[in-house]
CSV table of C-alpha atoms and ligand atoms in Angstrom, one decimal:
chain,number,residue,atom,x,y,z
A,918,UNK,CA,-17.2,3.5,-5.4
A,919,UNK,CA,-18.2,2.6,-9.0
A,920,UNK,CA,-15.4,1.1,-11.2
A,921,UNK,CA,-15.6,4.2,-13.4
A,922,UNK,CA,-15.0,6.7,-10.6
A,923,UNK,CA,-12.4,4.4,-9.3
A,924,UNK,CA,-10.5,4.5,-12.7
A,925,UNK,CA,-11.0,8.2,-12.9
A,926,UNK,CA,-9.0,8.7,-9.6
A,927,UNK,CA,-6.3,6.5,-11.0
A,928,UNK,CA,-5.9,8.7,-14.1
A,929,UNK,CA,-5.6,11.8,-11.9
A,930,UNK,CA,-2.2,10.6,-10.5
A,931,UNK,CA,0.5,13.0,-11.8
A,932,UNK,CA,3.3,11.9,-14.1
A,933,UNK,CA,6.8,11.3,-12.7
A,934,UNK,CA,8.4,13.8,-15.2
A,935,UNK,CA,5.9,16.6,-14.3
A,936,UNK,CA,6.8,16.1,-10.6
A,937,UNK,CA,10.5,16.2,-11.3
A,938,UNK,CA,10.0,19.6,-12.9
A,939,UNK,CA,7.9,20.9,-10.1
A,940,UNK,CA,9.7,23.9,-8.4
A,941,UNK,CA,9.4,22.3,-5.0
A,942,UNK,CA,11.4,19.3,-6.2
A,943,UNK,CA,13.8,21.2,-8.4
A,944,UNK,CA,15.2,22.7,-5.2
A,945,UNK,CA,16.3,19.2,-4.1
A,946,UNK,CA,18.7,19.0,-7.0
A,947,UNK,CA,22.2,19.2,-5.6
A,948,UNK,CA,21.1,17.6,-2.3
A,949,UNK,CA,20.0,14.3,-3.6
A,950,UNK,CA,21.0,12.3,-6.7
A,951,UNK,CA,18.3,12.4,-9.4
A,952,UNK,CA,17.7,8.6,-9.3
A,953,UNK,CA,16.9,8.9,-5.6
A,954,UNK,CA,14.4,11.6,-6.3
A,955,UNK,CA,12.8,9.5,-9.0
A,956,UNK,CA,12.7,6.5,-6.7
A,957,UNK,CA,11.1,8.6,-3.9
A,958,UNK,CA,8.4,10.0,-6.4
A,959,UNK,CA,7.6,6.5,-7.6
A,960,UNK,CA,7.3,5.3,-4.0
A,961,UNK,CA,4.8,8.1,-3.1
A,962,UNK,CA,2.8,7.5,-6.2
A,963,UNK,CA,2.6,3.8,-5.4
A,964,UNK,CA,1.3,4.7,-2.0
A,965,UNK,CA,-1.4,6.8,-3.5
A,966,UNK,CA,-2.4,3.9,-5.7
A,967,UNK,CA,-2.6,1.8,-2.6
A,968,UNK,CA,-4.9,4.4,-0.9
A,969,UNK,CA,-7.2,4.4,-4.0
A,970,UNK,CA,-7.2,0.6,-3.8
A,971,UNK,CA,-8.4,0.9,-0.2
A,972,UNK,CA,-11.6,2.7,-1.5
A,973,UNK,CA,-11.2,5.8,0.6
A,974,UNK,CA,-14.0,8.4,0.2
A,975,UNK,CA,-13.7,10.7,-2.7
A,976,UNK,CA,-12.8,13.9,-0.8
A,977,UNK,CA,-10.0,12.1,1.0
A,978,UNK,CA,-8.6,10.9,-2.4
A,979,UNK,CA,-8.8,14.5,-3.8
A,980,UNK,CA,-6.6,15.6,-0.9
A,981,UNK,CA,-4.1,12.8,-1.6
A,982,UNK,CA,-3.9,13.8,-5.3
A,983,UNK,CA,-3.1,17.4,-4.5
A,984,UNK,CA,0.3,18.1,-6.2
A,985,UNK,CA,1.7,20.2,-3.4
A,986,UNK,CA,0.9,17.4,-0.9
A,987,UNK,CA,2.6,14.9,-3.1
A,988,UNK,CA,5.7,17.1,-3.4
A,989,UNK,CA,5.8,17.4,0.4
A,990,UNK,CA,5.6,13.7,0.7
A,991,UNK,CA,8.4,13.1,-1.7
A,992,UNK,CA,10.6,15.5,0.2
A,993,UNK,CA,9.8,13.8,3.4
A,994,UNK,CA,10.5,10.4,2.0
A,995,UNK,CA,13.9,11.7,0.7
A,996,UNK,CA,14.7,13.0,4.2
A,997,UNK,CA,13.8,9.7,5.8
A,998,UNK,CA,16.1,7.9,3.4
A,999,UNK,CA,13.2,5.7,2.2
A,1000,UNK,CA,13.3,3.0,-0.4
A,1001,UNK,CA,14.9,0.3,1.6
A,1002,UNK,CA,16.2,-2.9,0.2
A,1003,UNK,CA,14.9,-5.0,3.2
A,1004,UNK,CA,11.2,-4.6,3.1
A,1005,UNK,CA,7.7,-5.9,3.5
A,1006,UNK,CA,6.3,-8.4,1.1
A,1007,UNK,CA,2.8,-10.0,0.8
A,1008,UNK,CA,2.9,-13.7,1.6
A,1009,UNK,CA,0.1,-15.3,-0.5
A,1010,UNK,CA,1.9,-18.7,-0.5
A,1011,UNK,CA,-0.1,-20.1,2.4
A,1012,UNK,CA,3.2,-21.3,3.9
A,1013,UNK,CA,3.0,-19.9,7.4
A,1014,UNK,CA,6.6,-20.4,8.6
A,1015,UNK,CA,8.3,-19.4,5.4
A,1016,UNK,CA,12.0,-19.1,6.0
A,1017,UNK,CA,12.7,-17.0,2.9
A,1018,UNK,CA,9.9,-14.6,3.9
A,1019,UNK,CA,11.0,-14.1,7.5
A,1020,UNK,CA,9.4,-17.1,9.3
A,1021,UNK,CA,7.1,-16.1,12.2
A,1022,UNK,CA,5.6,-12.7,12.5
A,1023,UNK,CA,5.7,-11.2,16.0
A,1024,UNK,CA,2.6,-10.5,18.0
A,1025,UNK,CA,1.7,-6.9,18.8
A,1026,UNK,CA,2.8,-7.2,22.5
A,1027,UNK,CA,6.3,-8.4,21.4
A,1028,UNK,CA,6.7,-5.4,19.1
A,1029,UNK,CA,5.7,-3.1,21.9
A,1030,UNK,CA,8.2,-4.7,24.2
A,1031,UNK,CA,11.0,-4.4,21.6
A,1032,UNK,CA,10.3,-0.7,21.4
A,1033,UNK,CA,10.1,-0.3,25.2
A,1034,UNK,CA,13.5,-1.8,25.8
A,1035,UNK,CA,15.2,-0.2,22.8
A,1036,UNK,CA,14.0,3.4,23.2
A,1037,UNK,CA,15.3,3.5,26.8
A,1038,UNK,CA,17.9,1.8,28.9
A,1039,UNK,CA,16.9,-1.5,30.4
A,1040,UNK,CA,18.0,-4.1,33.0
A,1041,UNK,CA,19.3,-6.4,30.2
A,1042,UNK,CA,22.2,-7.6,32.3
A,1043,UNK,CA,21.5,-5.8,35.6
A,1044,UNK,CA,20.1,-7.3,38.8
A,1045,UNK,CA,18.0,-4.5,40.1
A,1046,UNK,CA,17.5,-6.1,43.6
A,1047,UNK,CA,21.2,-6.5,44.2
A,1048,UNK,CA,22.4,-3.5,42.3
A,1049,UNK,CA,25.0,-5.4,40.3
A,1050,UNK,CA,25.6,-7.3,37.1
A,1051,UNK,CA,22.8,-9.7,36.2
A,1052,UNK,CA,22.2,-12.5,33.7
A,1053,UNK,CA,20.4,-11.7,30.4
A,1054,UNK,CA,18.8,-15.1,30.2
A,1055,UNK,CA,17.1,-14.6,33.6
A,1056,UNK,CA,14.4,-12.7,31.9
A,1057,UNK,CA,13.0,-15.8,30.2
A,1058,UNK,CA,14.5,-18.8,32.1
A,1059,UNK,CA,11.8,-19.0,34.7
A,1060,UNK,CA,9.0,-18.7,32.2
A,1061,UNK,CA,10.5,-21.4,30.0
A,1062,UNK,CA,10.9,-23.7,32.9
A,1063,UNK,CA,7.3,-23.1,34.2
A,1064,UNK,CA,5.8,-23.7,30.7
A,1065,UNK,CA,7.8,-26.9,30.0
A,1066,UNK,CA,8.7,-28.4,33.3
A,1067,UNK,CA,12.4,-28.1,32.5
A,1068,UNK,CA,14.9,-27.5,35.3
A,1069,UNK,CA,16.9,-24.9,33.5
A,1070,UNK,CA,17.0,-23.0,30.2
A,1071,UNK,CA,19.3,-21.1,27.9
A,1072,UNK,CA,18.6,-19.1,24.7
A,1073,UNK,CA,21.1,-18.6,21.9
A,1074,UNK,CA,21.0,-17.0,18.4
A,1075,UNK,CA,19.2,-19.8,16.6
A,1076,UNK,CA,18.6,-23.5,16.8
A,1077,UNK,CA,21.6,-24.3,14.6
A,1078,UNK,CA,23.6,-22.5,17.3
A,1079,UNK,CA,21.8,-24.4,20.0
A,1080,UNK,CA,22.7,-27.8,18.5
A,1081,UNK,CA,26.3,-26.7,17.9
A,1082,UNK,CA,26.9,-25.4,21.5
A,1083,UNK,CA,25.1,-28.4,23.1
A,1084,UNK,CA,27.2,-30.9,21.2
A,1085,UNK,CA,30.4,-28.9,21.8
A,1086,UNK,CA,29.7,-28.6,25.5
A,1087,UNK,CA,28.7,-32.2,26.2
A,1088,UNK,CA,30.4,-34.3,23.6
A,1089,UNK,CA,33.5,-32.7,22.1
A,1090,UNK,CA,36.0,-35.4,21.1
A,1091,UNK,CA,33.4,-38.0,22.0
A,1092,UNK,CA,31.3,-40.2,19.8
A,1093,UNK,CA,27.7,-39.5,19.3
A,1094,UNK,CA,25.6,-42.3,17.8
A,1095,UNK,CA,22.8,-41.0,15.4
A,1096,UNK,CA,20.4,-43.0,13.4
A,1097,UNK,CA,21.1,-43.0,9.6
A,1098,UNK,CA,17.4,-42.2,9.1
A,1099,UNK,CA,17.9,-38.9,11.0
A,1100,UNK,CA,21.0,-37.5,9.3
A,1101,UNK,CA,19.1,-34.8,7.6
A,1102,UNK,CA,19.8,-31.6,5.7
A,1103,UNK,CA,17.2,-28.8,6.2
A,1104,UNK,CA,17.0,-25.6,4.2
A,1105,UNK,CA,20.0,-23.2,4.2
A,1106,UNK,CA,22.6,-26.0,4.2
A,1107,UNK,CA,22.1,-27.0,7.9
A,1108,UNK,CA,23.3,-30.6,7.8
A,1109,UNK,CA,23.4,-32.7,11.0
A,1110,UNK,CA,26.7,-34.4,10.1
A,1111,UNK,CA,28.4,-31.0,9.3
A,1112,UNK,CA,27.1,-29.3,12.5
A,1113,UNK,CA,28.4,-32.3,14.5
A,1114,UNK,CA,31.8,-32.1,12.9
A,1115,UNK,CA,32.1,-28.4,13.6
A,1116,UNK,CA,31.1,-29.0,17.2
A,1117,UNK,CA,34.0,-31.4,17.6
A,1118,UNK,CA,31.7,-34.4,18.3
A,1119,UNK,CA,32.4,-37.5,16.3
A,1120,UNK,CA,29.4,-38.8,14.4
A,1121,UNK,CA,28.8,-42.5,14.7
A,1122,UNK,CA,26.1,-43.6,12.3
A,1123,UNK,CA,23.8,-46.3,13.5
A,1124,UNK,CA,21.1,-48.4,11.9
A,1125,UNK,CA,20.1,-48.1,8.2
A,1126,UNK,CA,18.3,-45.4,6.2
A,1127,UNK,CA,14.9,-46.9,6.8
A,1128,UNK,CA,15.2,-48.9,10.1
A,1129,UNK,CA,17.1,-48.3,13.3
A,1130,UNK,CA,16.6,-50.5,16.3
A,1131,UNK,CA,17.5,-50.1,20.0
A,1132,UNK,CA,20.2,-52.7,19.6
A,1133,UNK,CA,21.9,-50.6,17.0
A,1134,UNK,CA,22.4,-47.9,19.7
A,1135,UNK,CA,23.4,-50.5,22.3
A,1136,UNK,CA,26.1,-51.9,20.1
A,1137,UNK,CA,27.4,-48.4,19.3
A,1138,UNK,CA,27.9,-47.4,22.9
A,1139,UNK,CA,31.4,-47.6,24.3
A,1140,UNK,CA,33.9,-45.7,26.5
A,1141,UNK,CA,34.1,-43.2,23.7
A,1142,UNK,CA,30.4,-42.3,23.6
A,1143,UNK,CA,29.6,-38.8,24.8
A,1144,UNK,CA,25.8,-38.8,24.5
A,1145,UNK,CA,22.9,-40.2,22.5
A,1146,UNK,CA,21.2,-37.8,20.1
A,1147,UNK,CA,17.8,-37.9,18.3
A,1148,UNK,CA,16.8,-35.5,15.5
A,1149,UNK,CA,13.3,-34.5,14.4
A,1150,UNK,CA,13.4,-35.1,10.7
A,1151,UNK,CA,11.4,-32.0,10.0
A,1152,UNK,CA,10.4,-31.6,6.4
A,1153,UNK,CA,11.7,-35.1,5.5
A,1154,UNK,CA,9.5,-38.1,5.9
A,1155,UNK,CA,10.2,-41.8,5.5
A,1156,UNK,CA,7.2,-43.9,4.7
A,1157,UNK,CA,6.6,-47.6,4.4
A,1158,UNK,CA,9.0,-50.2,6.0
A,1159,UNK,CA,10.5,-47.8,8.5
A,1160,UNK,CA,11.3,-47.7,12.2
A,1161,UNK,CA,13.0,-45.3,14.5
A,1162,UNK,CA,13.6,-45.8,18.3
A,1163,UNK,CA,11.2,-43.7,20.5
A,1164,UNK,CA,12.8,-41.0,22.6
A,1165,UNK,CA,11.9,-42.7,25.9
A,1166,UNK,CA,13.9,-45.8,25.0
A,1167,UNK,CA,16.9,-43.8,23.9
A,1168,UNK,CA,16.8,-41.8,27.1
A,1169,UNK,CA,16.5,-44.9,29.2
A,1170,UNK,CA,19.4,-46.5,27.4
A,1171,UNK,CA,21.6,-43.4,27.7
A,1172,UNK,CA,20.9,-43.2,31.5
A,1173,UNK,CA,21.7,-46.9,31.9
A,1174,UNK,CA,25.1,-46.2,30.3
A,1175,UNK,CA,25.7,-43.1,32.4
A,1176,UNK,CA,25.5,-40.6,29.5
A,1177,UNK,CA,22.9,-37.9,28.6
A,1178,UNK,CA,20.3,-38.1,25.8
A,1179,UNK,CA,19.6,-35.0,23.7
A,1180,UNK,CA,17.1,-34.2,21.0
A,1181,UNK,CA,17.0,-31.6,18.2
A,1182,UNK,CA,13.3,-30.9,17.9
A,1183,UNK,CA,13.6,-28.4,15.1
A,1184,UNK,CA,10.2,-26.6,15.3
A,1185,UNK,CA,9.4,-27.5,18.9
A,1186,UNK,CA,5.9,-26.6,19.9
A,1187,UNK,CA,4.5,-25.8,23.4
A,1188,UNK,CA,0.9,-26.0,22.2
A,1189,UNK,CA,-0.9,-29.3,21.8
A,1190,UNK,CA,-2.4,-29.0,18.3
A,1191,UNK,CA,-4.9,-31.8,18.7
A,1192,UNK,CA,-6.9,-29.3,20.8
A,1193,UNK,CA,-7.5,-27.4,17.5
A,1194,UNK,CA,-8.6,-30.4,15.4
A,1195,UNK,CA,-5.1,-30.5,13.9
A,1196,UNK,CA,-2.7,-33.5,13.8
A,1197,UNK,CA,-0.8,-33.9,17.1
A,1198,UNK,CA,2.9,-32.9,17.1
A,1199,UNK,CA,4.8,-34.0,20.2
A,1200,UNK,CA,5.2,-31.0,22.5
A,1201,UNK,CA,8.4,-29.9,24.2
A,1202,UNK,CA,6.8,-30.8,27.5
A,1203,UNK,CA,6.1,-34.3,26.4
A,1204,UNK,CA,9.6,-34.9,25.1
A,1205,UNK,CA,11.2,-33.7,28.4
A,1206,UNK,CA,8.8,-36.0,30.3
A,1207,UNK,CA,10.1,-38.9,28.3
A,1208,UNK,CA,13.4,-38.3,30.0
A,1209,UNK,CA,15.4,-36.4,27.4
A,1210,UNK,CA,18.2,-34.4,29.2
A,1211,UNK,CA,18.5,-31.6,26.7
A,1212,UNK,CA,16.0,-30.4,24.1
A,1213,UNK,CA,16.7,-27.7,21.5
A,1214,UNK,CA,14.3,-26.0,19.1
A,1215,UNK,CA,13.8,-22.7,17.2
A,1216,UNK,CA,12.2,-19.6,18.5
A,1217,UNK,CA,10.7,-18.5,15.2
A,1218,UNK,CA,9.1,-21.7,13.9
A,1219,UNK,CA,6.0,-23.1,15.6
A,1220,UNK,CA,6.7,-21.2,18.8
A,1221,UNK,CA,5.9,-18.0,16.8
A,1222,UNK,CA,8.5,-15.8,18.4
A,1223,UNK,CA,11.8,-14.1,17.3
A,1224,UNK,CA,14.7,-16.0,15.8
A,1225,UNK,CA,16.3,-17.9,18.7
A,1226,UNK,CA,17.6,-21.3,19.7
A,1227,UNK,CA,16.0,-22.5,22.9
A,1228,UNK,CA,17.9,-25.0,25.0
A,1229,UNK,CA,16.0,-26.7,27.9
A,1230,UNK,CA,16.9,-29.5,30.2
A,1231,UNK,CA,18.6,-30.8,33.3
A,1232,UNK,CA,20.4,-28.1,35.4
A,1233,UNK,CA,23.9,-29.7,35.3
A,1234,UNK,CA,24.0,-29.9,31.5
A,1235,UNK,CA,22.5,-26.5,30.9
A,1236,UNK,CA,25.0,-25.0,33.4
A,1237,UNK,CA,27.8,-26.6,31.4
A,1238,UNK,CA,26.5,-25.2,28.2
A,1239,UNK,CA,26.2,-21.7,29.8
A,1240,UNK,CA,29.9,-21.8,30.7
A,1241,UNK,CA,31.0,-22.6,27.1
A,1242,UNK,CA,32.8,-19.6,25.5
A,1243,UNK,CA,30.7,-20.2,22.4
A,1244,UNK,CA,27.8,-18.9,24.4
A,1245,UNK,CA,29.2,-15.4,24.2
A,1246,UNK,CA,29.5,-15.8,20.4
A,1247,UNK,CA,26.0,-17.0,20.0
A,1248,UNK,CA,24.3,-14.7,22.5
A,1249,UNK,CA,20.9,-13.2,21.8
A,1250,UNK,CA,20.3,-9.4,21.7
A,1251,UNK,CA,17.9,-7.4,23.7
A,1252,UNK,CA,15.3,-7.3,20.9
A,1253,UNK,CA,15.1,-11.1,20.8
A,1254,UNK,CA,14.8,-11.3,24.6
A,1255,UNK,CA,12.0,-8.7,24.7
A,1256,UNK,CA,10.0,-10.4,21.9
A,1257,UNK,CA,10.6,-13.8,23.3
A,1258,UNK,CA,9.4,-12.9,26.8
A,1259,UNK,CA,6.3,-11.3,25.5
A,1260,UNK,CA,5.5,-14.3,23.2
A,1261,UNK,CA,6.1,-16.9,25.9
A,1262,UNK,CA,3.8,-15.1,28.4
A,1263,UNK,CA,0.8,-15.8,26.2
A,1264,UNK,CA,1.4,-19.6,26.5
A,1265,UNK,CA,0.2,-19.5,30.0
A,1266,UNK,CA,-3.2,-19.6,28.3
A,1267,UNK,CA,-3.0,-21.8,25.2
A,1268,UNK,CA,-6.3,-20.5,23.7
A,1269,UNK,CA,-5.1,-16.9,24.1
A,1270,UNK,CA,-1.8,-17.9,22.5
A,1271,UNK,CA,-3.6,-19.3,19.5
A,1272,UNK,CA,-5.5,-16.1,18.9
A,1273,UNK,CA,-2.7,-13.6,19.6
A,1274,UNK,CA,0.5,-15.2,18.2
A,1275,UNK,CA,0.3,-14.8,14.4
A,1276,UNK,CA,1.9,-18.1,13.5
A,1277,UNK,CA,-0.6,-20.1,15.7
A,1278,UNK,CA,-3.5,-18.0,14.6
A,1279,UNK,CA,-2.8,-18.7,10.9
A,1280,UNK,CA,-2.2,-22.4,11.5
A,1281,UNK,CA,-5.4,-22.9,13.7
A,1282,UNK,CA,-7.8,-21.1,11.3
A,1283,UNK,CA,-10.7,-23.4,10.4
A,1284,UNK,CA,-11.5,-24.3,6.8
A,1285,UNK,CA,-14.8,-22.5,7.3
A,1286,UNK,CA,-13.1,-19.3,8.4
A,1287,UNK,CA,-10.7,-19.5,5.5
A,1288,UNK,CA,-13.5,-20.1,3.0
A,1289,UNK,CA,-15.3,-17.0,4.2
A,1290,UNK,CA,-12.2,-14.9,3.8
A,1291,UNK,CA,-11.6,-16.3,0.3
A,1292,UNK,CA,-15.1,-15.5,-0.7
A,1293,UNK,CA,-14.7,-11.9,0.6
A,1294,UNK,CA,-11.4,-11.4,-1.2
A,1295,UNK,CA,-12.8,-12.8,-4.4
A,1296,UNK,CA,-15.7,-10.5,-4.3
A,1297,UNK,CA,-13.5,-7.5,-3.6
A,1298,UNK,CA,-11.1,-8.3,-6.4
A,1299,UNK,CA,-13.8,-9.0,-8.9
A,1300,UNK,CA,-15.5,-5.7,-8.1
A,1301,UNK,CA,-12.4,-3.5,-8.2
A,1302,UNK,CA,-10.2,-5.1,-10.8
A,1303,UNK,CA,-12.3,-5.1,-14.0
A,1304,UNK,CA,-10.9,-6.3,-17.3
A,1305,UNK,CA,-8.5,-9.0,-18.1
A,1306,UNK,CA,-8.6,-11.0,-14.8
A,1307,UNK,CA,-11.0,-13.7,-13.6
A,1308,UNK,CA,-11.2,-14.7,-9.9
A,1309,UNK,CA,-12.5,-18.0,-8.5
A,1310,UNK,CA,-12.5,-19.5,-4.9
A,1311,UNK,CA,-10.8,-22.9,-4.9
A,1312,UNK,CA,-10.0,-25.4,-2.2
A,1313,UNK,CA,-6.3,-26.3,-1.8
A,1314,UNK,CA,-3.7,-27.2,0.8
A,1315,UNK,CA,-1.3,-24.8,2.6
A,1316,UNK,CA,1.6,-25.7,4.7
A,1317,UNK,CA,2.7,-24.8,8.2
A,1318,UNK,CA,6.3,-24.8,7.0
A,1319,UNK,CA,9.4,-24.9,9.2
A,1320,UNK,CA,9.3,-28.7,9.0
A,1321,UNK,CA,6.3,-28.9,11.2
A,1322,UNK,CA,2.9,-30.6,11.0
A,1323,UNK,CA,2.0,-33.0,8.1
A,1324,UNK,CA,3.7,-32.6,4.8
A,1325,UNK,CA,0.4,-33.2,3.0
A,1326,UNK,CA,-0.7,-29.8,4.2
A,1327,UNK,CA,-3.6,-28.1,5.9
A,1328,UNK,CA,-6.9,-27.7,4.0
A,1329,UNK,CA,-7.3,-24.1,2.9
A,1330,UNK,CA,-9.1,-21.8,0.4
A,1331,UNK,CA,-7.5,-19.6,-2.2
A,1332,UNK,CA,-8.5,-17.1,-4.8
A,1333,UNK,CA,-7.4,-18.3,-8.2
A,1334,UNK,CA,-6.4,-15.5,-10.5
A,1335,UNK,CA,-6.3,-16.2,-14.2
A,1336,UNK,CA,-6.6,-14.4,-17.5
A,1337,UNK,CA,-7.3,-15.3,-21.1
A,1338,UNK,CA,-4.4,-13.1,-22.3
A,1339,UNK,CA,-1.7,-13.5,-19.6
A,1340,UNK,CA,-0.1,-16.8,-18.6
A,1341,UNK,CA,0.1,-17.8,-14.9
A,1342,UNK,CA,4.0,-17.6,-14.9
A,1343,UNK,CA,3.8,-14.1,-16.4
A,1344,UNK,CA,1.2,-12.9,-13.8
A,1345,UNK,CA,3.2,-14.5,-11.0
A,1346,UNK,CA,6.3,-12.6,-12.1
A,1347,UNK,CA,4.4,-9.3,-12.3
A,1348,UNK,CA,3.0,-9.8,-8.9
A,1349,UNK,CA,6.5,-10.3,-7.5
A,1350,UNK,CA,7.5,-7.0,-9.1
A,1351,UNK,CA,4.6,-5.1,-7.5
A,1352,UNK,CA,5.2,-2.8,-4.5
A,1353,UNK,CA,4.9,-4.4,-2.0
A,1354,UNK,CA,5.9,-7.6,-3.8
A,1355,UNK,CA,3.2,-10.3,-3.8
A,1356,UNK,CA,4.6,-13.8,-3.5
A,1357,UNK,CA,2.1,-16.4,-4.8
A,1358,UNK,CA,2.1,-20.0,-6.0
A,1359,UNK,CA,1.0,-21.5,-9.2
A,1360,UNK,CA,-1.3,-24.6,-9.3
A,1361,UNK,CA,-3.0,-26.0,-12.4
A,1362,UNK,CA,-1.8,-23.1,-14.5
A,1363,UNK,CA,-3.5,-20.5,-12.2
A,1364,UNK,CA,-2.0,-18.2,-9.7
A,1365,UNK,CA,-3.3,-18.9,-6.3
A,1366,UNK,CA,-3.7,-16.4,-3.5
A,1367,UNK,CA,-3.9,-18.4,-0.3
A,1368,UNK,CA,-5.8,-16.4,2.3
A,1369,UNK,CA,-4.2,-18.3,5.2
A,1370,UNK,CA,-1.2,-16.1,5.2
A,1371,UNK,CA,-2.8,-12.8,4.0
A,1372,UNK,CA,-2.9,-10.1,6.6
A,1373,UNK,CA,-5.2,-7.1,7.3
A,1374,UNK,CA,-4.5,-4.5,4.6
A,1375,UNK,CA,-3.0,-6.9,2.1
A,1376,UNK,CA,-6.3,-7.0,0.1
A,1377,UNK,CA,-6.0,-3.3,-0.7
A,1378,UNK,CA,-2.5,-3.8,-1.9
A,1379,UNK,CA,-3.5,-6.8,-4.0
A,1380,UNK,CA,-6.1,-4.7,-5.7
A,1381,UNK,CA,-3.5,-2.0,-6.5
A,1382,UNK,CA,-1.0,-4.5,-7.8
A,1383,UNK,CA,-3.6,-6.2,-10.1
A,1384,UNK,CA,-4.9,-2.9,-11.3
A,1385,UNK,CA,-1.4,-1.8,-12.2
A,1386,UNK,CA,-0.6,-5.0,-14.0
A,1387,UNK,CA,-3.9,-4.8,-15.9
A,1388,UNK,CA,-3.1,-1.1,-16.9
A,1389,UNK,CA,0.5,-1.9,-17.9
A,1390,UNK,CA,0.0,-5.1,-19.8
B,1464,LIG,C1,14.9,-25.7,11.6
B,1464,LIG,C2,15.8,-26.7,12.1
B,1464,LIG,C3,17.1,-26.4,12.6
B,1464,LIG,C4,17.7,-25.1,12.5
B,1464,LIG,O1,17.0,-24.1,13.2
B,1464,LIG,P1,17.3,-22.6,13.0
B,1464,LIG,O2,16.5,-21.9,14.1
B,1464,LIG,O3,16.9,-22.2,11.7
B,1464,LIG,O4,18.8,-22.4,13.2
B,1464,LIG,C5,17.8,-27.5,13.1
B,1464,LIG,N1,17.3,-28.7,13.2
B,1464,LIG,C6,16.1,-29.0,12.8
B,1464,LIG,C7,15.6,-30.4,12.9
B,1464,LIG,C8,15.3,-28.0,12.2
B,1464,LIG,O5,14.0,-28.3,11.8
């Protein structure tokens, strides 16, 4: 479509006031408050702008612009109770596991499984073979053990919960030595010392901020010690004159003292990233092999599944954690179980997992693939958004997020958007106010759209958002 024709369709979109006075919508007065009708009208008109942005054929757009059809859509949207507060946004930040934007996206199969077990009754806690009450974790325990080599598994609400219940079950009123270099705070005010104190375990700091040695742990162990704990420092890195004790040495020391060793892995990945020309992150399997008795990690970080806290390890310890009354308070729902089972199944074939699970797919994209996508996006934007904006493909770095993989980032390509008349901060703000909101980052005074985290269909919405900003400014 030529830019002129394109603009012509845009001008044909009816005005909100005219629609409010349409007889079809006048009738809704008394049934819905006026602000809701206005909101619904705006929503439908934005949708139409989106369709125009997707470059539908002209006859299809004429149908969309038919006033009666628009009125019907507004009525339908009012009946649906549209205009939700919790909604989709476009992640143009390049941060794959973005906690504020919902962390991992679920794979299609996981979504299907959620529907399958929520539309109908399920065997959530029913043992079909025996015709009596079953255990909800049974649906994923075998899978988790097969994939990781663990003896037993348990899943709770999130990893913060996993750490809390593990410490409470195995070390309440007991001392737990932790290296000073690992006493971290991660986003959302999760602080290792605070979680320990809530769990009833007594934190015993060992070593120094930059260096902790095996003898620091040895000296800290006494009759009062409940277990040894290691923490993955996630998005915090110490560089230079630093030393932490490897997991295997901690596990050996714990066992020699007759106590367990546990590790909070944070992101916890089952996939060996070095297969994909990425820096290696220790896998859950490797950490268990080192002799760690209990390992905890998140379900929605590198694993790419639903929010969950996964606890793996030796049967006796996992059993003790299962018996803890906190387990009932932290228990996962059926949606989580359905999505987690579907996600885990793909890990039987790591290469399939990397193509099907959105988090892994985004992280393992090659710079060449990303460059191609950026070139295509730039071309589309430059063609459809004439006027005040300029577009340029630039190399940059995106992050895995979730405290995983190197802090320096993964090489990526972005489309830089800039204008002679609008500052980057102003454009960034306008993009956030678009529908759907576009969350982008600013680098060197230009707004960057990182293609790593853009999804199918986002490009059309980006066109719509920029057209609207260009029109309104
Ligand atoms: C992310 C993280 C947590 C918290 O996990 P949630 O699933 O967000 O509760 C705990 N510890 C570490 C090291 C982490 O990186």
